[in-house]
Amino acid sequence: MRGKNIIIGICGGIAAYKTPQLVRLLKKRGANVKVALTEGGARFVSELALATVSEEPVYGRIFPPLGTEKMDFTRHISLGEWADALVIAPATANTLARLSAGLCDDMLSALFITLRPDKPVLIFPAMDGQMFLSPSVQRNIATLAAQGCMVINPESGELASGQCGVGRMPEPEAILAILEECLHSAKASSPLFGKTVVVTAGPTREKIDGVRFISNYSSGKMGFAIARAAAKRGAIVKLIAGPVHLSSPPDVERLDVESTAEMYAAAEGFFDSCDLFIGAAAVSDYRPASPCKGKMKKDDEQIELTLIKNPDILAAFGLQKSPCQLAIGFALETQNGLDNARKKLAEKNLDLIAFNFFDHKTSGFNVDTNILTLIESDGKTTELPLLTKDGAAEKLLDAIEQLCLKNAIKP
Ligand code: C5P
């Protein structure tokens, strides 16, 4: 923590009485600490105590009363620039609502708005259990989380009301440990840190009969490389894999499926909760209409197989995603590549599509290298050179990180 500039935002909850201890712990670790105290916070903990332990003035109002202090009408901006991280503890329902709505009527809410999107904001809601679980508080938390804030759920235990339940602010030592981990981990600087990323990978198999299936040559290598790279950047990765011969990347939750229907069901379970959906699977477009149970006999000279269309998993997500979610797809094309990829980007309502040049040897199925062209929904097109699939995944995630930052500041 040595030399780190930390702003502690303190709101009007009973847990505010613990915050001078948090400031002391941070100071002992060598951090520079400034406090932004809301009006409610000042009812629970004294400005004098916080100024004494932080060795700094405490910031409350956005405008000082005329003539009483040196006038500085841009203090909220300089504080935002100074901070390496903002910790809001305790965060009340009122402040969560004000922050999620973008109000800036005191120093805490104003400096929150001026913070650059890559600076970590850790929010520790603390309040009565019923309040915490209320739809409005949960909606405001979701909005802030979608903007990239790390919202740490309160602990369960005895509450100020005398009841037991969820709502307690973690102890100052625990808050310090979470902040340290966040600042020290290289991952934390990635906009993907803490985001839930669903990746589909590999082929699907569609049963013709009990022993035969329709599939394709996909190895799953591209999707697995993406999952590995996303986990390295601190994302919570759910990898939905068709039948492949690959071992799971570290720190990734893997769900194995076989058919498109199974892949769809597994993916659908994450549609509402994920931040990003990356469809890298080579999904079978069709499946046999009525697969035989046992093994088909070869008595006939010619047979006909009726195929019916499979659901499009990525399109289903793309067309129902919320403004805070991102949908990323792949387009493996053998002709009119870029035009077809752009058409898919629009039809599936994607934020980015990776056009996959297909040449059997260096790019496409079952090889370790790839040539991608990234096309974004605003038309921005980036041609990547021949790269390993791991290298291509890193470049793709760099582009996705930029989209996350743009998305976080979307109106
Ligand atoms: O339309 P096409 O199959 O070429 O689109 C490719 C993209 O859509 C890939 O990202 C693939 O994972 C996804 N897809 C899907 N479900 C399907 C077909 C394709 O998620 N049924």
CSV table of C-alpha atoms in Angstrom, one decimal, residues 3 22 36 48 54 61 147 152 181 183 199 225 244 264 268 295 303 306-307 320 335 338 360 370 393 410:
chain,number,residue,atom,x,y,z
A,3,GLY,CA,2.6,5.5,-1.5
A,22,LEU,CA,-9.8,1.5,8.5
A,36,ALA,CA,-15.0,12.1,1.7
A,48,LEU,CA,-12.3,15.6,13.8
A,54,SER,CA,-5.8,10.7,8.1
A,61,ARG,CA,-19.6,19.7,0.8
A,147,GLN,CA,-20.1,0.4,-14.7
A,152,ILE,CA,-18.7,-6.4,-2.2
A,181,GLU,CA,-5.6,-7.7,-3.4
A,183,LEU,CA,-4.4,-3.0,-6.1
A,199,VAL,CA,-17.4,-18.5,-23.7
A,225,ALA,CA,-7.5,-19.6,-25.6
A,244,VAL,CA,-13.0,-31.5,-27.5
A,264,TYR,CA,-28.1,-23.5,-25.6
A,268,GLU,CA,-29.2,-19.6,-21.4
A,295,LYS,CA,-27.9,-48.2,-34.9
A,303,ILE,CA,-31.5,-42.9,-47.5
A,306,THR,CA,-34.2,-34.6,-42.8
A,307,LEU,CA,-32.4,-31.8,-40.9
A,320,GLN,CA,-32.1,-9.9,-25.6
A,335,GLN,CA,-16.6,-16.6,-49.4
A,338,LEU,CA,-16.1,-9.5,-44.5
A,360,HIS,CA,-6.8,-25.0,-43.7
A,370,ASN,CA,-5.3,-17.8,-36.7
A,393,ALA,CA,-7.2,-14.2,-28.0
A,410,LYS,CA,-22.6,4.8,-22.2
